[in-house]
Amino acid sequence: MTHSRWLSKWLDKRLPPQRQCKLDHSNIFILPSKAGVAVILVTLAIYLLGTNYANNLVLLLAYVSTAILISAIFYSFLNVAHLTIQVEKTPPVFLSNVCLQTFRIINERPSWAIEFLHHDGKVQFDLPYVDTHLIKMPFVPPHRGWCLPERIRVQTQAPFMLFTVWSLPHFNIKQLVYPKPIECPQWLTGTGLSQEEGQSNDIQNAEDFYGLREYVETDSLKHVAWKQLAKGKGWLTKQFAAPNQPERWFSYYIVHDNDHELTISHLTWLVLQTKNEDITFGLELPHASLGPNAGPIFIEECLLALAEMP
Amino acid sequence: MNWLKTELTHELKLLSLFFPAQIIVQVYQSVHHAWWAILFYLICAIWRFAMLTGSVKPIGKFAKNACFITGLLLVVFTGVSTNILVSLFVMLAVAQSLKILEFETQRDVVSLFIIHLFLTASTLLFYFDLMHSLALALSLFLTVAAVIQCKIKIFSPAASLKMASQLALVSLPIALVLFFMMPQLPPLWKMAKPKSPPTGLTETVKPGDLADLAGSNKLAFRVEFEGAIPDTTNLYWRTLVHESFDGESWAISEQSQAWKKAIPHKQLANQLIDTNQNSFLYTVIAEPSHQKWLHALDIAYPLADKVYLTPDYNLVRTEPVSARMQYKIKSYMHLPVEPYVDFSTAQNLQLPADENEQARALAQKLRQQYPDDAENNELLINALLRRFNQDEYHYTLKPPRVSQYNGIDDFLFESKSGFCAHYASAFTFVVRAAGIPARVVSGYLGGEWNPQGEYLSLYQYDAHAWSEVYLQNKGWVRFDPTAFVAPDRVEMSVQDLFKEKEDFLPDNNFALVKYQELPFVSDVRFWLANVDYQWTRWIINYNQSAQENLLKRLFGQKTDWTFYLYLISFLCASIGLFVLIIWLIQRYKKQPTDVVKYYHKALKALSTQGIDKPIGATPEQLVHEIEHKAPELLPIWHKIIQLLNDIQYRNLPIKTKRKLISQLRVEVKKMQ
């Protein structure tokens, strides 16, 4: 729902964001629907007909029609008044997926043909019994991160289609939206870290140092134990605990490909891939680096960090 | 017949409500405007029904256009052959038929509702009996139910009807308050009047005509007296004066026609008041005759707007009576000695040049017996009346046909049997031939007293014709030759007079009036007539002055502005009361019953034990969790479930239920 700035200011005052909204006279709006306007005009025409022909029965018909219009205001109002609407917490979704926002509706009397309108869609339902009902409404999040759902429009023209009764409740619940995952299989095995690779490797290596063995020609010169050689102990090669399985790192800087959002999407996909294999990994982002770690909680942490990326 | 087994589709539900509603208005349109309207509607409705049940393929574009063009042609045809107003109504009827053929969306349903409102209004212009109004109300009611059905798809037609009746119960009082309280405005501009052929008495009377009217049991007018009621022998309701005779029929003279056009004649009316004291005050409620003439007793002084007295003592109105109207009259029973108007001597002595020689001879013979003299004139008339009384003259509703020429001779000397108009015509002819000014007056005689409504009803079969003779020093004097042939006619109605015979209303075996002797029938007939009378008095003829009277009665005599202050505060108070009542009802409905209250208390007690009822869970579904977290509560909980089920679902007498509810309260207390 798009409103002018003045109107939305007024609405914010009248219907501030809340966890739960009870519809009553203070937040329900009523205006004649198109059909209602048509019937009002027809009633006027019938009134003129009755007056000009001085025919009391035609006048009575005009008054009956007026009375129906008046009672319809009450009926339409009572159809939505006293509905209590709460928004339920919805699990995070990925961008460009449809989020099913759940509303808990408590009615105190039967309500008919209630519509929930949103710029992405519309749900219509009847509440014939007094109870608590759960209504799911599709909602396509506009961006990743914390989304504030816009005002929804709770509307009905029941039971006579003569008046539109609506309210615009605002719910102060934030919806977490993860970035959209985009495949990038080339980085599946990890990207390594972006900066001070050697040093950090050394530190890592030093920690994982395991032992020395005879130098073989195929060994990398990097791993020659130069200190030992200088001491005249001959060519030896440093041995590490897991020389071919370095920890998996997904680095923003390495995945980065001129497109900020695409990079985040790639990283999201990479993080998601670890889920099935329970792999330990670390995530390097411009402002923080997470892990290395493993497990669903860590994955959620990573996804949250990705979602919250500026 | 598959459709009978499956549940009705949305469109079928709508059709089942629309069809009876629209049939009613279409019948009225057919009867009044164009007979084929109902045919066209039936074809469209049945076609749609067949489409919905799947026995016919959905309508194609071509067929749709064909229907549209057919309807259009029919409307144009009606427009050419009648007037614009009728074609407008027929167009609405056709539009309704076409819409029922293709309605789909909510918008279509709304247009059907609007068309229905217009059609109802147009029908009400022509039909205003209570019976017709009820039929139209029913059809409007069904249409409102269809609108509800359209919006609330899960409703059954019965549920829609229930909601529509709720709406009717709320709306009708508002509508009536509006009707009685809203100021009645004068017409804002002139509209084309709906035209209808005149009914009842005609301006030209052939002796046989009135006998035809005697076969109609349609109401002509009703009269409510304020104060004394004249004798039955004096209830001569005059409508028309016929002064011009062409040998066959009596017509209104050109002079009178001119009077009818050149109104008002206040002067004569004012003169009446000066000379007379003995008067009767009454209100006449006339059925539409589509003529300008009104009915009243001799001699009427109109107390209503736009009703005037002509110099020949007829009441005339500026507009034809096209709807039920009422007017107040003060009648002075004694004719004043009036200034004789010269031109009417010639007019009231006028006779065709030849024919009816025997009658003329009779007049000459009488004249010879009673030579021209003021006193002898009366004696001559009495002699003539004696002749009717003593000769073999018969009063009958089925007079033999008389020849076009010499009709008076045929009647006077050959058949000697006829209806009132024959006697009045022959009497006037002879009196004129004897050189005394005379004229025929047509109107109604007597009336039926409705004891329940305390008013007098005059039906078309009460139509009557009599004569007036101008006597010097006395003015116009009424003579009713029929009274000398059948004296009973003056004291009884035609209905009573011909009760025994088959003559009365021969074509109308269903008329309740024929079975008057059965006491129950008589009561029912009076009751129905009275309901219709009250309906006419309070609804159809409710006008500005009636409104003022009603308001005066409600609020007392007040000056203008205080009166409106009272009126506005009364309206506000009644609206406030209405809102308060609705609010109280809603509040009452909303209040949870004790059972629900105790159940919620029990749930609260459970939640202190860490057991929260999930939404939608039944009490039974909680048993498992209670077993785990608070096994000590389980037996109480089982007891509560049992009690809840008994109270809510078993059909028990109220006393037992109360006992169970108090048990429930005890059990719930145990849980806390």
mmCIF file of C-alpha atoms in Angstrom, chain A:
data_model
loop_
_atom_site.group_PDB
_atom_site.id
_atom_site.type_symbol
_atom_site.label_atom_id
_atom_site.label_comp_id
_atom_site.label_asym_id
_atom_site.label_seq_id
_atom_site.Cartn_x
_atom_site.Cartn_y
_atom_site.Cartn_z
ATOM 1 C CA MET A 1 0.000 0.000 0.000
ATOM 2 C CA THR A 2 1.483 3.283 -0.975
ATOM 3 C CA HIS A 3 0.219 6.361 0.746
ATOM 4 C CA SER A 4 1.153 9.986 0.531
ATOM 5 C CA ARG A 5 3.583 11.150 3.161
ATOM 6 C CA TRP A 6 0.950 13.130 5.024
ATOM 7 C CA LEU A 7 -1.379 10.179 5.051
ATOM 8 C CA SER A 8 1.207 7.713 6.241
ATOM 9 C CA LYS A 9 2.216 10.097 9.041
ATOM 10 C CA TRP A 10 -1.396 10.274 10.115
ATOM 11 C CA LEU A 11 -1.728 6.516 9.858
ATOM 12 C CA ASP A 12 1.403 6.000 11.952
ATOM 13 C CA LYS A 13 -0.170 8.082 14.666
ATOM 14 C CA ARG A 14 -3.515 6.359 14.465
ATOM 15 C CA LEU A 15 -2.316 2.832 13.833
ATOM 16 C CA PRO A 16 1.186 2.595 15.265
ATOM 17 C CA PRO A 17 3.177 -0.581 14.617
ATOM 18 C CA GLN A 18 2.071 -3.204 17.110
ATOM 19 C CA ARG A 19 2.472 -6.853 17.737
ATOM 20 C CA GLN A 20 -1.277 -7.320 17.799
ATOM 21 C CA CYS A 21 -4.106 -5.268 16.469
ATOM 22 C CA LYS A 22 -7.693 -5.306 17.624
ATOM 23 C CA LEU A 23 -10.027 -3.837 15.040
ATOM 24 C CA ASP A 24 -12.549 -1.425 16.497
ATOM 25 C CA HIS A 25 -14.095 1.943 15.831
ATOM 26 C CA SER A 26 -10.776 3.719 16.315
ATOM 27 C CA ASN A 27 -9.017 1.999 13.453
ATOM 28 C CA ILE A 28 -11.725 0.929 11.034
ATOM 29 C CA PHE A 29 -12.570 3.031 8.016
ATOM 30 C CA ILE A 30 -15.862 2.797 6.142
ATOM 31 C CA LEU A 31 -16.761 4.287 2.793
ATOM 32 C CA PRO A 32 -19.337 3.303 0.214
ATOM 33 C CA SER A 33 -17.988 0.900 -2.353
ATOM 34 C CA LYS A 34 -18.538 1.507 -6.057
ATOM 35 C CA ALA A 35 -21.695 -0.580 -5.802
ATOM 36 C CA GLY A 36 -22.702 1.460 -2.763
ATOM 37 C CA VAL A 37 -22.243 4.738 -4.631
ATOM 38 C CA ALA A 38 -24.326 3.333 -7.481
ATOM 39 C CA VAL A 39 -27.101 2.309 -5.091
ATOM 40 C CA ILE A 40 -27.011 5.726 -3.398
ATOM 41 C CA LEU A 41 -27.461 7.395 -6.790
ATOM 42 C CA VAL A 42 -30.269 5.018 -7.719
ATOM 43 C CA THR A 43 -31.948 5.744 -4.385
ATOM 44 C CA LEU A 44 -31.762 9.451 -5.125
ATOM 45 C CA ALA A 45 -33.253 8.844 -8.568
ATOM 46 C CA ILE A 46 -36.089 6.821 -7.051
ATOM 47 C CA TYR A 47 -36.661 9.571 -4.475
ATOM 48 C CA LEU A 48 -36.950 12.144 -7.251
ATOM 49 C CA LEU A 49 -39.294 9.860 -9.169
ATOM 50 C CA GLY A 50 -41.480 9.431 -6.097
ATOM 51 C CA THR A 51 -41.480 13.149 -5.320
ATOM 52 C CA ASN A 52 -42.281 14.209 -8.856
ATOM 53 C CA TYR A 53 -45.081 11.717 -9.299
ATOM 54 C CA ALA A 54 -46.189 12.353 -5.712
ATOM 55 C CA ASN A 55 -46.246 8.588 -5.309
ATOM 56 C CA ASN A 56 -45.792 7.590 -1.700
ATOM 57 C CA LEU A 57 -44.978 3.966 -2.444
ATOM 58 C CA VAL A 58 -42.057 4.966 -4.641
ATOM 59 C CA LEU A 59 -40.941 7.307 -1.856
ATOM 60 C CA LEU A 60 -41.263 4.453 0.600
ATOM 61 C CA LEU A 61 -39.074 2.332 -1.672
ATOM 62 C CA ALA A 62 -36.470 5.116 -1.672
ATOM 63 C CA TYR A 63 -36.598 5.168 2.131
ATOM 64 C CA VAL A 64 -36.346 1.383 2.331
ATOM 65 C CA SER A 65 -33.284 1.576 0.127
ATOM 66 C CA THR A 66 -31.878 4.326 2.373
ATOM 67 C CA ALA A 67 -32.596 2.204 5.432
ATOM 68 C CA ILE A 68 -30.786 -0.729 3.851
ATOM 69 C CA LEU A 69 -27.814 1.531 3.181
ATOM 70 C CA ILE A 70 -27.817 2.744 6.786
ATOM 71 C CA SER A 71 -28.096 -0.746 8.253
ATOM 72 C CA ALA A 72 -25.435 -1.962 5.837
ATOM 73 C CA ILE A 73 -22.973 0.424 7.515
ATOM 74 C CA PHE A 74 -23.562 -1.345 10.835
ATOM 75 C CA TYR A 75 -23.476 -4.802 9.307
ATOM 76 C CA SER A 76 -20.243 -4.103 7.440
ATOM 77 C CA PHE A 77 -18.648 -2.604 10.532
ATOM 78 C CA LEU A 78 -19.682 -5.476 12.794
ATOM 79 C CA ASN A 79 -18.325 -7.921 10.257
ATOM 80 C CA VAL A 80 -14.731 -6.891 11.025
ATOM 81 C CA ALA A 81 -14.987 -5.151 14.369
ATOM 82 C CA HIS A 82 -13.515 -7.122 17.277
ATOM 83 C CA LEU A 83 -11.241 -9.148 15.065
ATOM 84 C CA THR A 84 -7.911 -9.478 16.809
ATOM 85 C CA ILE A 85 -5.002 -9.961 14.464
ATOM 86 C CA GLN A 86 -1.550 -11.033 15.566
ATOM 87 C CA VAL A 87 1.435 -11.669 13.441
ATOM 88 C CA GLU A 88 3.236 -14.932 14.065
ATOM 89 C CA LYS A 89 6.997 -15.222 13.883
ATOM 90 C CA THR A 90 7.933 -16.707 10.557
ATOM 91 C CA PRO A 91 11.205 -18.608 9.941
ATOM 92 C CA PRO A 92 13.688 -16.757 7.772
ATOM 93 C CA VAL A 93 13.357 -17.132 4.034
ATOM 94 C CA PHE A 94 15.688 -16.639 1.143
ATOM 95 C CA LEU A 95 15.302 -13.599 -1.020
ATOM 96 C CA SER A 96 13.050 -14.096 -4.067
ATOM 97 C CA ASN A 97 11.300 -16.954 -2.336
ATOM 98 C CA VAL A 98 7.713 -16.456 -1.193
ATOM 99 C CA CYS A 99 7.418 -15.974 2.522
ATOM 100 C CA LEU A 100 4.212 -17.273 4.076
ATOM 101 C CA GLN A 101 3.432 -14.762 6.752
ATOM 102 C CA THR A 102 1.148 -16.250 9.363
ATOM 103 C CA PHE A 103 -1.563 -14.255 11.060
ATOM 104 C CA ARG A 104 -3.412 -15.439 14.078
ATOM 105 C CA ILE A 105 -6.964 -14.150 13.983
ATOM 106 C CA ILE A 106 -9.348 -14.327 16.898
ATOM 107 C CA ASN A 107 -12.961 -13.520 16.131
ATOM 108 C CA GLU A 108 -15.738 -12.981 18.597
ATOM 109 C CA ARG A 109 -18.540 -13.456 16.116
ATOM 110 C CA PRO A 110 -18.725 -14.931 12.635
ATOM 111 C CA SER A 111 -17.027 -12.834 10.015
ATOM 112 C CA TRP A 112 -17.469 -13.163 6.300
ATOM 113 C CA ALA A 113 -15.374 -12.602 3.200
ATOM 114 C CA ILE A 114 -12.462 -10.923 4.949
ATOM 115 C CA GLU A 115 -9.659 -9.982 2.594
ATOM 116 C CA PHE A 116 -6.027 -9.490 3.497
ATOM 117 C CA LEU A 117 -4.430 -7.375 0.842
ATOM 118 C CA HIS A 118 -0.823 -6.711 0.264
ATOM 119 C CA HIS A 119 0.963 -5.417 -2.768
ATOM 120 C CA ASP A 120 2.031 -8.989 -3.553
ATOM 121 C CA GLY A 121 -1.222 -10.737 -3.081
ATOM 122 C CA LYS A 122 -4.516 -11.250 -1.503
ATOM 123 C CA VAL A 123 -6.123 -13.849 0.720
ATOM 124 C CA GLN A 124 -9.843 -14.108 1.201
ATOM 125 C CA PHE A 125 -11.450 -16.209 3.890
ATOM 126 C CA ASP A 126 -14.589 -16.669 5.964
ATOM 127 C CA LEU A 127 -14.603 -17.217 9.700
ATOM 128 C CA PRO A 128 -17.938 -18.892 10.330
ATOM 129 C CA TYR A 129 -17.029 -20.115 13.835
ATOM 130 C CA VAL A 130 -15.825 -18.258 16.837
ATOM 131 C CA ASP A 131 -12.287 -19.492 17.355
ATOM 132 C CA THR A 132 -8.639 -18.724 16.768
ATOM 133 C CA HIS A 133 -7.666 -19.059 13.158
ATOM 134 C CA LEU A 134 -4.323 -19.128 11.407
ATOM 135 C CA ILE A 135 -4.161 -17.394 8.070
ATOM 136 C CA LYS A 136 -1.109 -17.628 5.860
ATOM 137 C CA MET A 137 -0.447 -14.864 3.485
ATOM 138 C CA PRO A 138 2.187 -14.978 0.765
ATOM 139 C CA PHE A 139 4.664 -12.149 0.877
ATOM 140 C CA VAL A 140 7.637 -11.640 -1.402
ATOM 141 C CA PRO A 141 10.372 -9.854 0.577
ATOM 142 C CA PRO A 142 11.755 -6.851 -1.252
ATOM 143 C CA HIS A 143 15.395 -7.142 -0.104
ATOM 144 C CA ARG A 144 17.649 -9.228 2.094
ATOM 145 C CA GLY A 145 18.199 -8.467 5.746
ATOM 146 C CA TRP A 146 15.533 -7.404 8.191
ATOM 147 C CA CYS A 147 12.356 -6.561 6.385
ATOM 148 C CA LEU A 148 9.616 -4.568 8.055
ATOM 149 C CA PRO A 149 6.416 -5.838 6.475
ATOM 150 C CA GLU A 150 4.360 -2.973 5.115
ATOM 151 C CA ARG A 151 0.927 -2.155 6.360
ATOM 152 C CA ILE A 152 -1.497 -4.794 5.293
ATOM 153 C CA ARG A 153 -4.996 -3.899 4.312
ATOM 154 C CA VAL A 154 -7.717 -5.864 6.078
ATOM 155 C CA GLN A 155 -10.775 -5.290 4.002
ATOM 156 C CA THR A 156 -14.274 -6.557 3.461
ATOM 157 C CA GLN A 157 -17.348 -5.662 1.480
ATOM 158 C CA ALA A 158 -19.485 -8.335 3.067
ATOM 159 C CA PRO A 159 -22.311 -8.835 3.527
ATOM 160 C CA PHE A 160 -24.030 -6.430 1.106
ATOM 161 C CA MET A 161 -21.200 -5.165 -1.087
ATOM 162 C CA LEU A 162 -22.464 -1.643 -0.440
ATOM 163 C CA PHE A 163 -19.659 -0.487 1.826
ATOM 164 C CA THR A 164 -15.968 -1.175 1.922
ATOM 165 C CA VAL A 165 -14.718 -1.513 5.459
ATOM 166 C CA TRP A 166 -10.996 -1.558 5.907
ATOM 167 C CA SER A 167 -8.201 -1.129 8.353
ATOM 168 C CA LEU A 168 -4.493 -0.753 7.836
ATOM 169 C CA PRO A 169 -2.814 -2.465 10.767
ATOM 170 C CA HIS A 170 0.943 -2.159 11.050
ATOM 171 C CA PHE A 171 2.810 -4.985 12.715
ATOM 172 C CA ASN A 172 6.160 -4.343 14.311
ATOM 173 C CA ILE A 173 7.658 -7.667 13.497
ATOM 174 C CA LYS A 174 10.822 -7.880 11.451
ATOM 175 C CA GLN A 175 11.186 -10.619 8.963
ATOM 176 C CA LEU A 176 14.686 -11.995 8.430
ATOM 177 C CA VAL A 177 15.451 -12.525 4.763
ATOM 178 C CA TYR A 178 18.582 -14.390 3.743
ATOM 179 C CA PRO A 179 20.262 -13.490 0.478
ATOM 180 C CA LYS A 180 19.324 -15.451 -2.563
ATOM 181 C CA PRO A 181 21.726 -18.372 -3.030
ATOM 182 C CA ILE A 182 23.429 -18.492 -6.435
ATOM 183 C CA GLU A 183 25.512 -21.448 -7.491
ATOM 184 C CA CYS A 184 29.274 -21.148 -7.822
ATOM 185 C CA PRO A 185 30.701 -24.717 -7.854
ATOM 186 C CA GLN A 186 34.273 -23.511 -8.597
ATOM 187 C CA TRP A 187 34.649 -22.335 -4.978
ATOM 188 C CA LEU A 188 33.079 -25.385 -3.429
ATOM 189 C CA THR A 189 36.357 -26.626 -1.994
ATOM 190 C CA GLY A 190 37.055 -23.289 -0.357
ATOM 191 C CA THR A 191 38.744 -20.126 -1.423
ATOM 192 C CA GLY A 192 41.346 -19.754 1.230
ATOM 193 C CA LEU A 193 41.869 -16.470 2.955
ATOM 194 C CA SER A 194 42.450 -13.315 1.049
ATOM 195 C CA GLN A 195 45.299 -11.526 2.919
ATOM 196 C CA GLU A 196 48.629 -12.490 4.637
ATOM 197 C CA GLU A 197 48.244 -15.913 3.306
ATOM 198 C CA GLY A 198 51.815 -17.008 4.022
ATOM 199 C CA GLN A 199 52.032 -15.638 7.482
ATOM 200 C CA SER A 200 48.766 -17.001 8.523
ATOM 201 C CA ASN A 201 49.705 -20.273 6.885
ATOM 202 C CA ASP A 202 52.943 -20.255 8.876
ATOM 203 C CA ILE A 203 51.104 -19.686 12.037
ATOM 204 C CA GLN A 204 48.743 -22.356 11.191
ATOM 205 C CA ASN A 205 51.588 -24.620 10.071
ATOM 206 C CA ALA A 206 53.576 -23.955 13.171
ATOM 207 C CA GLU A 207 50.728 -25.023 15.248
ATOM 208 C CA ASP A 208 50.172 -28.104 13.229
ATOM 209 C CA PHE A 209 53.891 -29.008 12.921
ATOM 210 C CA TYR A 210 54.191 -32.719 13.284
ATOM 211 C CA GLY A 211 57.744 -33.791 12.471
ATOM 212 C CA LEU A 212 60.631 -34.010 9.995
ATOM 213 C CA ARG A 213 61.550 -36.564 7.436
ATOM 214 C CA GLU A 214 64.102 -37.104 4.671
ATOM 215 C CA TYR A 215 63.855 -34.617 1.810
ATOM 216 C CA VAL A 216 62.471 -36.092 -1.390
ATOM 217 C CA GLU A 217 63.062 -34.185 -4.625
ATOM 218 C CA THR A 218 59.388 -33.819 -5.278
ATOM 219 C CA ASP A 219 58.910 -31.992 -1.970
ATOM 220 C CA SER A 220 58.158 -28.340 -2.130
ATOM 221 C CA LEU A 221 61.022 -26.062 -1.333
ATOM 222 C CA LYS A 222 58.670 -24.204 0.968
ATOM 223 C CA HIS A 223 58.596 -27.139 3.309
ATOM 224 C CA VAL A 224 62.362 -27.626 3.523
ATOM 225 C CA ALA A 225 63.546 -27.192 7.042
ATOM 226 C CA TRP A 226 66.034 -24.537 6.282
ATOM 227 C CA LYS A 227 67.115 -24.090 9.858
ATOM 228 C CA GLN A 228 68.117 -27.698 10.123
ATOM 229 C CA LEU A 229 69.994 -27.433 6.847
ATOM 230 C CA ALA A 230 71.895 -24.414 8.101
ATOM 231 C CA LYS A 231 72.813 -26.348 11.219
ATOM 232 C CA GLY A 232 74.254 -28.986 8.885
ATOM 233 C CA LYS A 233 71.726 -31.649 9.624
ATOM 234 C CA GLY A 234 71.139 -32.273 5.904
ATOM 235 C CA TRP A 235 67.986 -31.906 3.721
ATOM 236 C CA LEU A 236 64.907 -32.484 5.751
ATOM 237 C CA THR A 237 61.279 -31.787 5.005
ATOM 238 C CA LYS A 238 58.792 -30.452 7.548
ATOM 239 C CA GLN A 239 55.829 -32.664 8.006
ATOM 240 C CA PHE A 240 52.353 -31.270 8.918
ATOM 241 C CA ALA A 241 49.381 -32.912 10.474
ATOM 242 C CA ALA A 242 47.065 -32.558 7.514
ATOM 243 C CA PRO A 243 49.139 -31.230 4.736
ATOM 244 C CA ASN A 244 46.501 -31.667 1.920
ATOM 245 C CA GLN A 245 43.410 -30.711 3.940
ATOM 246 C CA PRO A 246 43.691 -27.085 4.955
ATOM 247 C CA GLU A 247 40.622 -25.620 6.677
ATOM 248 C CA ARG A 248 37.972 -24.474 4.229
ATOM 249 C CA TRP A 249 37.576 -20.708 4.042
ATOM 250 C CA PHE A 250 35.085 -18.770 2.018
ATOM 251 C CA SER A 251 36.404 -15.306 1.512
ATOM 252 C CA TYR A 252 34.348 -12.383 0.370
ATOM 253 C CA TYR A 253 37.408 -10.849 -1.281
ATOM 254 C CA ILE A 254 38.255 -13.868 -3.341
ATOM 255 C CA VAL A 255 34.725 -14.633 -4.441
ATOM 256 C CA HIS A 256 34.195 -10.931 -5.126
ATOM 257 C CA ASP A 257 33.564 -10.302 -8.759
ATOM 258 C CA ASN A 258 32.694 -6.609 -9.027
ATOM 259 C CA ASP A 259 29.123 -7.315 -7.929
ATOM 260 C CA HIS A 260 28.481 -6.973 -4.218
ATOM 261 C CA GLU A 261 25.110 -8.706 -4.165
ATOM 262 C CA LEU A 262 26.202 -11.501 -6.461
ATOM 263 C CA THR A 263 29.168 -12.170 -4.180
ATOM 264 C CA ILE A 264 26.884 -12.389 -1.172
ATOM 265 C CA SER A 265 24.595 -14.739 -3.062
ATOM 266 C CA HIS A 266 27.565 -16.939 -3.999
ATOM 267 C CA LEU A 267 28.735 -17.040 -0.415
ATOM 268 C CA THR A 268 25.240 -17.942 0.730
ATOM 269 C CA TRP A 269 25.167 -20.824 -1.656
ATOM 270 C CA LEU A 270 28.596 -21.984 -0.471
ATOM 271 C CA VAL A 271 27.549 -21.824 3.167
ATOM 272 C CA LEU A 272 24.412 -23.783 2.392
ATOM 273 C CA GLN A 273 26.397 -26.507 0.650
ATOM 274 C CA THR A 274 28.251 -27.352 3.851
ATOM 275 C CA LYS A 275 24.991 -28.203 5.534
ATOM 276 C CA ASN A 276 24.713 -31.684 4.069
ATOM 277 C CA GLU A 277 28.303 -32.746 4.667
ATOM 278 C CA ASP A 278 28.806 -31.141 8.050
ATOM 279 C CA ILE A 279 32.036 -29.560 6.988
ATOM 280 C CA THR A 280 33.976 -27.210 9.144
ATOM 281 C CA PHE A 281 34.498 -23.900 7.447
ATOM 282 C CA GLY A 282 35.162 -20.261 8.019
ATOM 283 C CA LEU A 283 33.599 -17.254 6.447
ATOM 284 C CA GLU A 284 35.590 -14.130 5.738
ATOM 285 C CA LEU A 285 33.568 -10.990 5.298
ATOM 286 C CA PRO A 286 34.750 -7.385 4.988
ATOM 287 C CA HIS A 287 33.919 -6.526 8.562
ATOM 288 C CA ALA A 288 34.178 -9.813 10.311
ATOM 289 C CA SER A 289 35.300 -13.329 9.923
ATOM 290 C CA LEU A 290 33.390 -16.187 11.395
ATOM 291 C CA GLY A 291 34.558 -19.616 12.313
ATOM 292 C CA PRO A 292 35.938 -21.895 11.404
ATOM 293 C CA ASN A 293 33.206 -23.960 12.869
ATOM 294 C CA ALA A 294 30.468 -26.357 11.839
ATOM 295 C CA GLY A 295 26.856 -27.250 12.592
ATOM 296 C CA PRO A 296 23.430 -25.786 11.884
ATOM 297 C CA ILE A 297 23.708 -23.037 14.474
ATOM 298 C CA PHE A 298 26.944 -21.785 12.947
ATOM 299 C CA ILE A 299 25.388 -21.924 9.478
ATOM 300 C CA GLU A 300 22.500 -19.784 10.693
ATOM 301 C CA GLU A 301 24.993 -17.348 12.198
ATOM 302 C CA CYS A 302 26.745 -17.109 8.859
ATOM 303 C CA LEU A 303 23.535 -16.628 6.959
ATOM 304 C CA LEU A 304 22.480 -13.905 9.386
ATOM 305 C CA ALA A 305 25.822 -12.160 8.879
ATOM 306 C CA LEU A 306 25.407 -12.414 5.132
ATOM 307 C CA ALA A 307 21.854 -11.129 5.316
ATOM 308 C CA GLU A 308 22.914 -8.183 7.434
ATOM 309 C CA MET A 309 25.776 -7.227 5.073
ATOM 310 C CA PRO A 310 25.544 -3.569 4.173
#
